mmCIF file of C-alpha atoms and ligand atoms in Angstrom:
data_model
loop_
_atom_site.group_PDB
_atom_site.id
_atom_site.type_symbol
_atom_site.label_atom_id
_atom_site.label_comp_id
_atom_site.label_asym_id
_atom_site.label_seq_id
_atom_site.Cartn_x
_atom_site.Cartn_y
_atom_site.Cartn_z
ATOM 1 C CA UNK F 1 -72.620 -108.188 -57.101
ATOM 2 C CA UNK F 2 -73.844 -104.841 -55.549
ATOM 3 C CA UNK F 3 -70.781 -102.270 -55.238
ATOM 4 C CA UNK F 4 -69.701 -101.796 -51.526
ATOM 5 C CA UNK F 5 -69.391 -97.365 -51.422
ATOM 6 C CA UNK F 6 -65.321 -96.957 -50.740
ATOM 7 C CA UNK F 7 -66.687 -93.336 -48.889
ATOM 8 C CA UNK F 8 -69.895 -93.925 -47.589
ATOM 9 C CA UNK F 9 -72.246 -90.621 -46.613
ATOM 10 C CA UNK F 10 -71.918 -89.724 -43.358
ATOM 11 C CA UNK F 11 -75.211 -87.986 -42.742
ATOM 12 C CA UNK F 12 -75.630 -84.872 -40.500
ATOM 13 C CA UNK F 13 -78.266 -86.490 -38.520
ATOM 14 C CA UNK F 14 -79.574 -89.965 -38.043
ATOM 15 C CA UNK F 15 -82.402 -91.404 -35.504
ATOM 16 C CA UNK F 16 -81.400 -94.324 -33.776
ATOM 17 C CA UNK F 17 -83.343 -96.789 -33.907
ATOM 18 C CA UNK F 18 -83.641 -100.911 -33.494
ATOM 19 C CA UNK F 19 -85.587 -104.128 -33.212
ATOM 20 C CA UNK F 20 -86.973 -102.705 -29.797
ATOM 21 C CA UNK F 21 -88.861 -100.007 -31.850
ATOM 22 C CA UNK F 22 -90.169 -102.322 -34.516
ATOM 23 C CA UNK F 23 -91.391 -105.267 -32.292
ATOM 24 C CA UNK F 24 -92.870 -102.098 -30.101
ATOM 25 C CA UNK F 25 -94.697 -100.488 -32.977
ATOM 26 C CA UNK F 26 -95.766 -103.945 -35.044
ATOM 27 C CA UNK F 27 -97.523 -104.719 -31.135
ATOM 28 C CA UNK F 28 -99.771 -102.057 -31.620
ATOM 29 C CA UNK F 29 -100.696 -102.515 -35.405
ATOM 30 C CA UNK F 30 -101.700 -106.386 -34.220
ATOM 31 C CA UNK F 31 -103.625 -104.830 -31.606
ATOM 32 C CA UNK F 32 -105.951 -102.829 -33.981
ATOM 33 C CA UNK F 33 -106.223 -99.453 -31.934
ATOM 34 C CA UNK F 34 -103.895 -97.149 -33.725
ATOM 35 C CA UNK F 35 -104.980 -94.249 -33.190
ATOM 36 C CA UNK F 36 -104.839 -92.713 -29.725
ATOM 37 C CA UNK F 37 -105.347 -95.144 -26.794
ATOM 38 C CA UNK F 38 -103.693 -96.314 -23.460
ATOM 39 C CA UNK F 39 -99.849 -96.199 -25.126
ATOM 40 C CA UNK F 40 -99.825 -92.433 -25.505
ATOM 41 C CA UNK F 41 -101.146 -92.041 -21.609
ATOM 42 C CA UNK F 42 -97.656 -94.432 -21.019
ATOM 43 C CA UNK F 43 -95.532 -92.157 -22.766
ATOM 44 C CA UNK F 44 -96.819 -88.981 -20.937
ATOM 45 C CA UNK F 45 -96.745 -90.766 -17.492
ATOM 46 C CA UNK F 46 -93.389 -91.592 -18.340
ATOM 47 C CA UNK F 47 -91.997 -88.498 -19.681
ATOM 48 C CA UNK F 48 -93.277 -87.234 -17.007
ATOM 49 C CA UNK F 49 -91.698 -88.760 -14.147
ATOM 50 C CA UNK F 50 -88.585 -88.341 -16.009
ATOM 51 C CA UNK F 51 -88.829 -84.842 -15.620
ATOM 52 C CA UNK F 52 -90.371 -84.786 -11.945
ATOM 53 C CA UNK F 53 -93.212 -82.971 -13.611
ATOM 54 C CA UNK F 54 -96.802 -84.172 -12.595
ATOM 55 C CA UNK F 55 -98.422 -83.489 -15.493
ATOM 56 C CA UNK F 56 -97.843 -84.021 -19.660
ATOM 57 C CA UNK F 57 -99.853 -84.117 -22.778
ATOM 58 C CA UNK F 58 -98.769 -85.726 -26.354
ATOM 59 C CA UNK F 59 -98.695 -83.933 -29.493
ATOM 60 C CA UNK F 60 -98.059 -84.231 -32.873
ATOM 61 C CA UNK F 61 -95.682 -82.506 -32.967
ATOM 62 C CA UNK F 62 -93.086 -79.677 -30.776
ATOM 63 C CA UNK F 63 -94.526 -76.931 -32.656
ATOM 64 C CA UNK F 64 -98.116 -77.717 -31.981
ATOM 65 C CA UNK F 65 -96.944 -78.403 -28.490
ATOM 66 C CA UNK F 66 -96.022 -74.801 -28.521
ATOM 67 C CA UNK F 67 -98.844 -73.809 -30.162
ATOM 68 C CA UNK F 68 -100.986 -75.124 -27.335
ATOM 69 C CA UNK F 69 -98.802 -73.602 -24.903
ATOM 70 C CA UNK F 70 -99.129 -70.234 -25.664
ATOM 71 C CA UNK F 71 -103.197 -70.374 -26.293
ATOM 72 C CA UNK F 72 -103.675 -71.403 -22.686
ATOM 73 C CA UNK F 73 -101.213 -68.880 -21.404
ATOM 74 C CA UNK F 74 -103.938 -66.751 -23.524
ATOM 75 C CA UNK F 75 -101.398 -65.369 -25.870
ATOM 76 C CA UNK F 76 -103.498 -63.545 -29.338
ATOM 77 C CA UNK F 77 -103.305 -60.449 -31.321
ATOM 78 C CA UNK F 78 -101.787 -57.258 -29.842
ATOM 79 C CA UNK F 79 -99.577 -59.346 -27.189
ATOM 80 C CA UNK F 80 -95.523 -59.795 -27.854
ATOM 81 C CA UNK F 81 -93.657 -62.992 -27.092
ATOM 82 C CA UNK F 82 -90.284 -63.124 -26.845
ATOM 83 C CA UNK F 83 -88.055 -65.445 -28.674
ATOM 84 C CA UNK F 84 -84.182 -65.928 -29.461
ATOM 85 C CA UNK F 85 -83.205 -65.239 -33.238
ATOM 86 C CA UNK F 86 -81.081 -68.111 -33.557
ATOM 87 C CA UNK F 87 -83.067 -71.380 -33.826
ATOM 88 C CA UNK F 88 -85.586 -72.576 -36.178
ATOM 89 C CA UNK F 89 -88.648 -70.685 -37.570
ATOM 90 C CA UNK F 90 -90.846 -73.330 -35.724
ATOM 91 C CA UNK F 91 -91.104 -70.708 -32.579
ATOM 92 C CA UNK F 92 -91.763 -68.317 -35.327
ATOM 93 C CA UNK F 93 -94.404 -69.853 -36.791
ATOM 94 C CA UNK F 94 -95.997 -70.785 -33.283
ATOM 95 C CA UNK F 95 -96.678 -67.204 -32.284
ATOM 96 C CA UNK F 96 -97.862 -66.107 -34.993
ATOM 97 C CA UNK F 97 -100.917 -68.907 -35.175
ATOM 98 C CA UNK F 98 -102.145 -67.002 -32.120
ATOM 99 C CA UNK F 99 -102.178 -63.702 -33.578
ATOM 100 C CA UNK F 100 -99.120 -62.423 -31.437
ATOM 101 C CA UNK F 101 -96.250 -60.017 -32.552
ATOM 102 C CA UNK F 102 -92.460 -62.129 -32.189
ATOM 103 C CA UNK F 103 -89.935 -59.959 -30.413
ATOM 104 C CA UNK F 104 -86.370 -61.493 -31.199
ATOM 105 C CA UNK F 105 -83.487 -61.568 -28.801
ATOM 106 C CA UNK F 106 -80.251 -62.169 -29.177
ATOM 107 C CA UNK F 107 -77.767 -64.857 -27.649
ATOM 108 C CA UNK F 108 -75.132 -65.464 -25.421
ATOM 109 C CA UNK F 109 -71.446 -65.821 -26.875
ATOM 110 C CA UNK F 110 -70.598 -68.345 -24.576
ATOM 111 C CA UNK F 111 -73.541 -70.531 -24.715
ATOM 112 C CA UNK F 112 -75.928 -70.235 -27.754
ATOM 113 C CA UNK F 113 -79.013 -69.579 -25.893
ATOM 114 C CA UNK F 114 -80.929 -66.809 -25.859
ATOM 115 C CA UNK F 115 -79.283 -63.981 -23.850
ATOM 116 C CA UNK F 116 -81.539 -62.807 -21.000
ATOM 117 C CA UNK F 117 -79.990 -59.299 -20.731
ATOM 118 C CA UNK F 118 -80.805 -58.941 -23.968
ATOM 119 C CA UNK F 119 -84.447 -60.042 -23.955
ATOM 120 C CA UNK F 120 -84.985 -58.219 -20.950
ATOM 121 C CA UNK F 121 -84.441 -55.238 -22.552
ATOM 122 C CA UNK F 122 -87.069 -56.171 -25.502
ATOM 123 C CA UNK F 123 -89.654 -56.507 -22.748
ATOM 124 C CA UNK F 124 -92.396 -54.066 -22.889
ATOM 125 C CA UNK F 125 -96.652 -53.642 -21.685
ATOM 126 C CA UNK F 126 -97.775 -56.008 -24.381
ATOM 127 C CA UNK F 127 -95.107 -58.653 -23.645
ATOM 128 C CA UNK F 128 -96.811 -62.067 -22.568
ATOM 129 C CA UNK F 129 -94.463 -64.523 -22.418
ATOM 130 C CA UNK F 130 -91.021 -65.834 -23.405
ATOM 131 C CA UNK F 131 -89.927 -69.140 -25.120
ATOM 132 C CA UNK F 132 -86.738 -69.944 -23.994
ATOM 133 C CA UNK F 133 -85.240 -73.219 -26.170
ATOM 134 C CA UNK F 134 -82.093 -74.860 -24.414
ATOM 135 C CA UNK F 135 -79.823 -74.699 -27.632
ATOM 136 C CA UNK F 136 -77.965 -77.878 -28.624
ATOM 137 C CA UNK F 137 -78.197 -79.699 -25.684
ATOM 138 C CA UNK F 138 -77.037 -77.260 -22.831
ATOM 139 C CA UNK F 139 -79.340 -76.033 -20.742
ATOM 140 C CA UNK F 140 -80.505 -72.181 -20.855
ATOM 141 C CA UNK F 141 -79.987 -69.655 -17.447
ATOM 142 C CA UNK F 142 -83.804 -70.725 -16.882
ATOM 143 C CA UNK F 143 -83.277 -68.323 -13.601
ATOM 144 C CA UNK F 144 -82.679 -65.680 -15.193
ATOM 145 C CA UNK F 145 -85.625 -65.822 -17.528
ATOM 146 C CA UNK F 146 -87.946 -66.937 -14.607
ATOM 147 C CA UNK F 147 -86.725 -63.619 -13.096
ATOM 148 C CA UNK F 148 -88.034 -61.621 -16.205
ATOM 149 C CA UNK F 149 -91.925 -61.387 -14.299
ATOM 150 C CA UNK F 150 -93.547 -63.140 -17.678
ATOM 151 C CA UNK F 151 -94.310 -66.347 -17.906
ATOM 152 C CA UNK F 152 -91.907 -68.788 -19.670
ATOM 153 C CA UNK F 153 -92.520 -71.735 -22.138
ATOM 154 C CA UNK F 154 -89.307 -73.561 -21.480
ATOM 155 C CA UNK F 155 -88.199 -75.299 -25.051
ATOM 156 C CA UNK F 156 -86.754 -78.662 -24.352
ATOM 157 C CA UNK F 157 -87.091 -80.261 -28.020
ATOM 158 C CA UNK F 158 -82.793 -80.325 -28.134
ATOM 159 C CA UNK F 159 -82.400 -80.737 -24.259
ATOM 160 C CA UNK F 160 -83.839 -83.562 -22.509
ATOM 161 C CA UNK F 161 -83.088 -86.120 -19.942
ATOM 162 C CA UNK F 162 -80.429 -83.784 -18.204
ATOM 163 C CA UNK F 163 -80.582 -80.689 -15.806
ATOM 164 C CA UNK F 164 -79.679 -77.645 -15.286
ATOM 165 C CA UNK F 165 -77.804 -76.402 -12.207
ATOM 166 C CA UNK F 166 -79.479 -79.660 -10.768
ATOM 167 C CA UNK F 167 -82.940 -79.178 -11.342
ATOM 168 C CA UNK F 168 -84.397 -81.379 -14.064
ATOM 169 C CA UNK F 169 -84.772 -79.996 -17.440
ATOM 170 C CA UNK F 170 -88.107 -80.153 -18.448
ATOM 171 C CA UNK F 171 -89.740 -78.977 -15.048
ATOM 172 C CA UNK F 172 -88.187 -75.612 -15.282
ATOM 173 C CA UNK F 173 -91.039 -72.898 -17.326
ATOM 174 C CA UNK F 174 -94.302 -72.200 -15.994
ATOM 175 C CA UNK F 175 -94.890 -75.089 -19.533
ATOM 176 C CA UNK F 176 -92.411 -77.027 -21.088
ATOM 177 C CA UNK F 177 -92.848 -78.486 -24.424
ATOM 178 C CA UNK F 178 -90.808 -81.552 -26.292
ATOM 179 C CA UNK F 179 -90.260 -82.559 -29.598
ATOM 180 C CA UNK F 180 -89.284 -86.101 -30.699
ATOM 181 C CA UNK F 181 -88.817 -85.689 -34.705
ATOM 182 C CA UNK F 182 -87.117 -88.144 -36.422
ATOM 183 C CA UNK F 183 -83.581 -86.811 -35.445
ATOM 184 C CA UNK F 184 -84.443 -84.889 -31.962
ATOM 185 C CA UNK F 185 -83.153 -86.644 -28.772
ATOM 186 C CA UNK F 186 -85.726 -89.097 -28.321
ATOM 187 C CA UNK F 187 -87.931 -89.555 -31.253
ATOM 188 C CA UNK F 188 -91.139 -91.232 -32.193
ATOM 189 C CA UNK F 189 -90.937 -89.615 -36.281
ATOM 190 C CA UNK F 190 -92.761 -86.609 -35.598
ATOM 191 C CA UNK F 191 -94.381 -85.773 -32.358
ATOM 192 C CA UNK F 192 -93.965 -83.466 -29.204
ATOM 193 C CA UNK F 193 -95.110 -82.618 -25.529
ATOM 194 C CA UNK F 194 -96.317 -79.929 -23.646
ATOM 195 C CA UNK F 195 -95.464 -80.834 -19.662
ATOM 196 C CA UNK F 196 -96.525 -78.379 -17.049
ATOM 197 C CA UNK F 197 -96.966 -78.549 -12.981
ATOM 198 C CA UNK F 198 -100.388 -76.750 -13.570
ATOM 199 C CA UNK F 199 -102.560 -79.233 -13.411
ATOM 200 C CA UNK F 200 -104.999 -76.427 -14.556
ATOM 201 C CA UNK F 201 -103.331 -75.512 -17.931
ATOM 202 C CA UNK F 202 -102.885 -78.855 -18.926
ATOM 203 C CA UNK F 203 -106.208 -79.817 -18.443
ATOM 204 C CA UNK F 204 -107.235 -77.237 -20.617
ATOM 205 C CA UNK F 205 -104.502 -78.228 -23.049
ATOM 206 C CA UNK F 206 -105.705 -81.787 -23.063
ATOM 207 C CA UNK F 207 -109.216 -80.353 -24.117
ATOM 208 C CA UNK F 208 -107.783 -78.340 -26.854
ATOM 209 C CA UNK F 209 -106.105 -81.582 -28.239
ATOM 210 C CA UNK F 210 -109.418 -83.095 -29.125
ATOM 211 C CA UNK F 211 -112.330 -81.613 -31.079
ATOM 212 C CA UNK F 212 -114.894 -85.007 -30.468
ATOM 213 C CA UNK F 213 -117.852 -84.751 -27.908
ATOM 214 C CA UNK F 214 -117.794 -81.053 -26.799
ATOM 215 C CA UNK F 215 -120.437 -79.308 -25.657
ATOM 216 C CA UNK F 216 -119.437 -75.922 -26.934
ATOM 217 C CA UNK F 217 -118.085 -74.214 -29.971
ATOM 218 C CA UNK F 218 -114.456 -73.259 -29.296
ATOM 219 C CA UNK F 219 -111.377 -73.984 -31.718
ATOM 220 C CA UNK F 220 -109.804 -76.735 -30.611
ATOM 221 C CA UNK F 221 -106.889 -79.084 -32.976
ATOM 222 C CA UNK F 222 -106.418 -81.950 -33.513
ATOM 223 C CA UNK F 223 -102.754 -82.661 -32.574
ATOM 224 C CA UNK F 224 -102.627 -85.967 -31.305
ATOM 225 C CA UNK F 225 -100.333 -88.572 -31.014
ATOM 226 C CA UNK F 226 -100.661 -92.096 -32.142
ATOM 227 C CA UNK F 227 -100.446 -95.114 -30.037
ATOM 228 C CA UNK F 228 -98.025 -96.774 -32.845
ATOM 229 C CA UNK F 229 -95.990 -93.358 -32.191
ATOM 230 C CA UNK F 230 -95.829 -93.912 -28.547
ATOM 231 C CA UNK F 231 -94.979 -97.216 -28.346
ATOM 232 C CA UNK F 232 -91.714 -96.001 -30.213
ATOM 233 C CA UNK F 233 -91.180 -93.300 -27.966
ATOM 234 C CA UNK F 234 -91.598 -95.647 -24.897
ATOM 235 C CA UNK F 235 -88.875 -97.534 -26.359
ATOM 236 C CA UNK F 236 -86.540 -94.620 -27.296
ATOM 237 C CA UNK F 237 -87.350 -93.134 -23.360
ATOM 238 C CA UNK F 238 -85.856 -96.785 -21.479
ATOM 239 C CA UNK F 239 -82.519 -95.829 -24.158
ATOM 240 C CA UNK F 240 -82.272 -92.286 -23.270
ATOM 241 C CA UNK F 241 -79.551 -92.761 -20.905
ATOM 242 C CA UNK F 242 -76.966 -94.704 -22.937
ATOM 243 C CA UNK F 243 -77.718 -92.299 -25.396
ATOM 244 C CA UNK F 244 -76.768 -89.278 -23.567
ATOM 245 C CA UNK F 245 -73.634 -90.988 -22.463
ATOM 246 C CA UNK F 246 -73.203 -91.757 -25.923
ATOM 247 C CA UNK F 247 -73.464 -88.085 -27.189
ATOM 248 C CA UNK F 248 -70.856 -87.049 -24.452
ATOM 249 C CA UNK F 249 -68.323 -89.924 -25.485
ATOM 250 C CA UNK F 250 -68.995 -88.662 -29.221
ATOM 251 C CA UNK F 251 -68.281 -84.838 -27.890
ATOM 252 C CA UNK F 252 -65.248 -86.255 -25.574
ATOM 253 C CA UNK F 253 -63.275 -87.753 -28.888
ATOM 254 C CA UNK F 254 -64.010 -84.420 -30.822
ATOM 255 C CA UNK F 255 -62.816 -81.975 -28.064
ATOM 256 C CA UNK F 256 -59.555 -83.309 -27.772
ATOM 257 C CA UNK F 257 -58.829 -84.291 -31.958
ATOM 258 C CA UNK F 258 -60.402 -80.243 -32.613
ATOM 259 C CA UNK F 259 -59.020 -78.527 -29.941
ATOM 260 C CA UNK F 260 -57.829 -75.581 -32.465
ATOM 261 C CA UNK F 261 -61.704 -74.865 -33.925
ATOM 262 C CA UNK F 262 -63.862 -76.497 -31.283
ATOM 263 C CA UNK F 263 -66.389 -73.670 -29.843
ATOM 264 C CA UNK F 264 -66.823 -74.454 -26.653
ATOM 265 C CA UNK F 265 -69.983 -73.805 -25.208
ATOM 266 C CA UNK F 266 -68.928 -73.882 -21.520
ATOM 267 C CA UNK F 267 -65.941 -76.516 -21.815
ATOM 268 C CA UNK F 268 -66.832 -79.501 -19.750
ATOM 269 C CA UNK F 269 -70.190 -78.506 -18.557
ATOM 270 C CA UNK F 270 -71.287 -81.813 -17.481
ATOM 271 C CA UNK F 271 -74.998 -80.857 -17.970
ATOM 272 C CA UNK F 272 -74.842 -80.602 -21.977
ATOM 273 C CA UNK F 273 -75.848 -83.838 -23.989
ATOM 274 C CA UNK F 274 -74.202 -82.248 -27.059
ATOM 275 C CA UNK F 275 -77.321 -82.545 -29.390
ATOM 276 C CA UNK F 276 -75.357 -80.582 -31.543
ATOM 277 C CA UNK F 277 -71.357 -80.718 -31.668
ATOM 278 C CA UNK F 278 -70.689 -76.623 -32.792
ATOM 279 C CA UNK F 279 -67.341 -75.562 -34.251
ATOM 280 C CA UNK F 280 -65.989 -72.206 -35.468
ATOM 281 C CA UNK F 281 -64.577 -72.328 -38.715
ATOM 282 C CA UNK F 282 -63.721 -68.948 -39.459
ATOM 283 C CA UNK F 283 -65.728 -66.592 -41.851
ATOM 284 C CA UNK F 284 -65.949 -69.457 -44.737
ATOM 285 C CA UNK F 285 -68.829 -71.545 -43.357
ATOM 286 C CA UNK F 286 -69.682 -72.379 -46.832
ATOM 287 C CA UNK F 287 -66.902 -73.608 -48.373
ATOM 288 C CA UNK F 288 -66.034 -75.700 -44.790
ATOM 289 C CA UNK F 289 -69.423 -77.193 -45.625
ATOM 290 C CA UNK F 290 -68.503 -77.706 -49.485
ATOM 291 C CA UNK F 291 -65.246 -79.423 -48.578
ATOM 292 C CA UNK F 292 -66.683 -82.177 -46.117
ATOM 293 C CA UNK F 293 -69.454 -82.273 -48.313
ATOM 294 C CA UNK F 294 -66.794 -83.348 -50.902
ATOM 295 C CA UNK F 295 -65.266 -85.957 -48.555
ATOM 296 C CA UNK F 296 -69.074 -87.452 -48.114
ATOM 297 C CA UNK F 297 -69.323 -86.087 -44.771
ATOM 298 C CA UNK F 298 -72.977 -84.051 -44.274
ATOM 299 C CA UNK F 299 -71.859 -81.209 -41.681
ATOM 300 C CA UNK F 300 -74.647 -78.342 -41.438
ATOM 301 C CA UNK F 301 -74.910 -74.582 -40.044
ATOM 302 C CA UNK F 302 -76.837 -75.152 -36.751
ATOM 303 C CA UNK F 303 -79.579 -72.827 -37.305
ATOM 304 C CA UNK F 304 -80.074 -73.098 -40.898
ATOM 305 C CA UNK F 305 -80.935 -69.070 -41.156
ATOM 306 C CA UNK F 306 -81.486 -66.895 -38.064
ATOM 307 C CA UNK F 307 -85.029 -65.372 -37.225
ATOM 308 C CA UNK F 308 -84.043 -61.533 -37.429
ATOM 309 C CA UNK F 309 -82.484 -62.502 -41.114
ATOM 310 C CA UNK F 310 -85.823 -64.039 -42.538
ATOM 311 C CA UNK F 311 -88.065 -60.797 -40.879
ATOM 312 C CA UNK F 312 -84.857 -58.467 -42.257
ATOM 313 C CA UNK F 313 -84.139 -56.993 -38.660
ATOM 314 C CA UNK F 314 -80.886 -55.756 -37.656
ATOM 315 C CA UNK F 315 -79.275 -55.765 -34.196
ATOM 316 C CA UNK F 316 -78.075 -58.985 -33.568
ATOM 317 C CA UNK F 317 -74.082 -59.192 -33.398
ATOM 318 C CA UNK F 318 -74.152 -62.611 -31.593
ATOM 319 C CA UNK F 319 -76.492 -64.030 -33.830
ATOM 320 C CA UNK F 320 -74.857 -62.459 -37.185
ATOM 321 C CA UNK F 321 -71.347 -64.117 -35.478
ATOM 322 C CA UNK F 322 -72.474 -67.649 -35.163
ATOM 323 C CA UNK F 323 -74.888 -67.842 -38.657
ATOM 324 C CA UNK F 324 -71.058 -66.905 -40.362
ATOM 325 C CA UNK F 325 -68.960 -68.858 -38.300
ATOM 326 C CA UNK F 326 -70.125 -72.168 -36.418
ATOM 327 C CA UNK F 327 -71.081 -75.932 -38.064
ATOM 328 C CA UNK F 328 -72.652 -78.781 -36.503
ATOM 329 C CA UNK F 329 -70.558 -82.000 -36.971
ATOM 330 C CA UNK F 330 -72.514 -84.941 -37.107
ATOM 331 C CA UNK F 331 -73.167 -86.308 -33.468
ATOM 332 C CA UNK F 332 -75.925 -89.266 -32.938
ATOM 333 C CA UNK F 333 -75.483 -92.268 -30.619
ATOM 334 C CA UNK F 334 -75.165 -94.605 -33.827
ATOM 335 C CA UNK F 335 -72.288 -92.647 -35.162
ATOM 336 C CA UNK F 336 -69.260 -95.271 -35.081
ATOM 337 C CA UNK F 337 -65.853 -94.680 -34.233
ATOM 338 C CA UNK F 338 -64.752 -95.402 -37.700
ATOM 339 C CA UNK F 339 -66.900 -92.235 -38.675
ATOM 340 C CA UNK F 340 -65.825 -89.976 -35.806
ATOM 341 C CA UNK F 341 -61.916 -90.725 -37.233
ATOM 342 C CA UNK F 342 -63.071 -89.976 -40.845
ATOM 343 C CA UNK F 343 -64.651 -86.383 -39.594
ATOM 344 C CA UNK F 344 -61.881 -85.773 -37.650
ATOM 345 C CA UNK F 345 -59.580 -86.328 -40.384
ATOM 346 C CA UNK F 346 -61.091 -84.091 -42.406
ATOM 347 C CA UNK F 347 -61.755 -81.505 -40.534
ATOM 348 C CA UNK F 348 -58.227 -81.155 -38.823
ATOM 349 C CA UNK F 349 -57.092 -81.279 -42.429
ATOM 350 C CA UNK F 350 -58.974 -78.018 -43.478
ATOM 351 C CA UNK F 351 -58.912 -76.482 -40.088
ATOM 352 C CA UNK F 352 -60.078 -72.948 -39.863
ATOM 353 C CA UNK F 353 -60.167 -70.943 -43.030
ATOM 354 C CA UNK F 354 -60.588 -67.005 -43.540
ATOM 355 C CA UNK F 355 -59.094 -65.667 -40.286
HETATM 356 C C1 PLP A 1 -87.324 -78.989 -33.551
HETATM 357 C C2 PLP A 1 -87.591 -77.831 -32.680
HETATM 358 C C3 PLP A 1 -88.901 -77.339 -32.499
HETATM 359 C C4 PLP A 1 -90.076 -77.830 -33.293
HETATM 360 O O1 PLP A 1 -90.372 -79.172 -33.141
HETATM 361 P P1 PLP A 1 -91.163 -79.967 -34.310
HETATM 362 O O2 PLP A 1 -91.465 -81.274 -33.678
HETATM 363 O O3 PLP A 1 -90.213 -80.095 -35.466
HETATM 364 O O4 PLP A 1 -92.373 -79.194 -34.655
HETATM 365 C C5 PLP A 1 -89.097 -76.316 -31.586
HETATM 366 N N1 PLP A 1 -88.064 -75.770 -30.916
HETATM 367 C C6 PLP A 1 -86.788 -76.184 -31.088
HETATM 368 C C7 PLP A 1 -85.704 -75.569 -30.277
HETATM 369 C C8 PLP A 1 -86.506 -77.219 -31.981
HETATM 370 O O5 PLP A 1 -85.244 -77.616 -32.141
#
């Protein structure tokens, strides 16, 4: 007889996923083209119209979508992009595959995202362009950035499906880009988006994407998305809204069993999908981690380590605040109620430490 776990792990993140996705995905292994073929052209219509953007373009990935981004906004050596220091090295990493210098801003207390007083003081003659992430599911002051007089890659791979001050997410920078890894919003294992209303851009993004029948030597990827991945995505896209709703019920039950630690990126903004469900525990991040970890229950720092830490930069007060004093509770649409009480439990029971 196979033991049944008295404490099963509650993991950080989890996709969800269901029979939809496999009967999707087994369709397109029966019908032989697996590669990339009319299911990927679905997926971009329909992401899309989601976002009341005209044009989009598959990837494998958010940070090749990003990578393609900033080549056709003709980003290379001797240009500066901006970026926030808290989130994940993938924006990092993006700039500098086009040769460009990363300029790191800080981020608002209130909200997580990047703080556009701050990055409008970074700005200088080589600067090129800004990506601006929404962080954890609420939407960045994309106004404020748009004001800035560079262009902006808008960074939707935690924020999707909602808006901000009414205007879809998504349709907001002069490109967008998407990611739908496994435990992203949406999520077809590994894959991504660039979405722009220049048709021009994304034309020549499209190009980049594939390296077969050119008539010309330029580097071009290959970043493609499968069909098989599409078909998942497709499937993930017709759930996104019961997800969402999901997220907020998830955020709902926390806010009021938390009230003392819960950091409340604007309380009750109805525009934030709470990808991520951030608390402050005080100045003992790691043993709050250690103790749920002990209880079976996977909570996580949300940025795992802050950009101006890994280049050794100082300057970044906000930042250095919420690397030593926020977690991300688990939060995913197939996290039961039984597992919200358990986190709860434990985390009212330890409550803030070291303040
Ligand atoms: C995950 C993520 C990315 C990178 O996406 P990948 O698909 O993992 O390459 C980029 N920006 C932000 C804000 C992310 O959270």
């Amino acid at each position: 007889m196979s033991k049944v776990p008295y404490n099963p792990v509650i993991p950080h993140s989890r996709p969800t996923l269901g029979e939809e996705e496999v009967q999707a995905v087994a369709e397109v292994i029966r019908s032989g083209h697996i590669a990339q073929r009319d299911v990927v052209r679905k997926l971009e219509q329909a992401v899309a119209a989601k976002v009341g953007a005209p044009h989009a373009v598959a990837t494998s990935s958010g940070t090749a979508a990003l990578h393609l981004a900033l080549r056709v906004l003709g980003v290379g050596v001797g240009d500066e992009v901006i970026i926030p220091s808290y989130v994940c090295s993938a924006l990092l990493n993006a700039v500098r595959y086009v040769g460009a210098e990363p300029i790191i801003a800080d981020i608002d207390r209130r909200s997580g995202n990047m703080d556009p007083d701050d990055a409008s003081r970074r700005i200088s003659n080589r600067t090129k362009a800004a990506i601006v992430p929404h962080m954890f599911g609420l939407p960045a002051e994309m106004d404020a950035f748009l004001k800035l007089g560079i262009p902006v890659i808008e960074d939707c791979a935690q924020t999707i499906g909602t808006t901000s001050k009414g205007r879809p997410v998504g349709s907001l920078g002069h490109l967008s880009i998407c990611s739908f890894y496994a435990t992203k919003v949406l999520t077809t294992g590994e894959g991504g988006m660039v979405i722009s209303g220049s048709a021009e851009l994304m034309e020549k993004i499209r190009d980049l994407n594939e390296y077969d029948n050119k008539n010309d030597a330029i580097v071009r990827h290959n970043y493609k998305m499968t069909d098989m991945q599409a078909a998942m995505g497709l499937m993930q896209l017709q759930r996104l809204h019961r997800f969402i709703s999901r997220r907020k019920e998830i955020a709902e039950k926390y806010r009021k069993s938390l009230e003392t630690i819960v950091f409340d990126l604007p309380p009750n903004n109805e525009e934030h999908i709470y990808f991520r469900f951030i608390i402050d525990v005080g100045k003992e991040v790691d043993r709050w981690i250690d103790h749920m970890g002990k209880e079976n229950i996977a909570v996580a720092r949300p940025v795992y380590r802050p950009l101006h830490i890994l280049l050794g930069l100082e300057g970044y007060p906000v930042t250095e605040f919420a690397w030593k004093s926020l977690v991300s509770l688990p939060i995913y649409p197939s996290l039961s109620d039984e597992e919200i009480d358990r986190i709860v439990k434990v985390a009212v029971s330890i409550g803030r430490c070291g303040r």
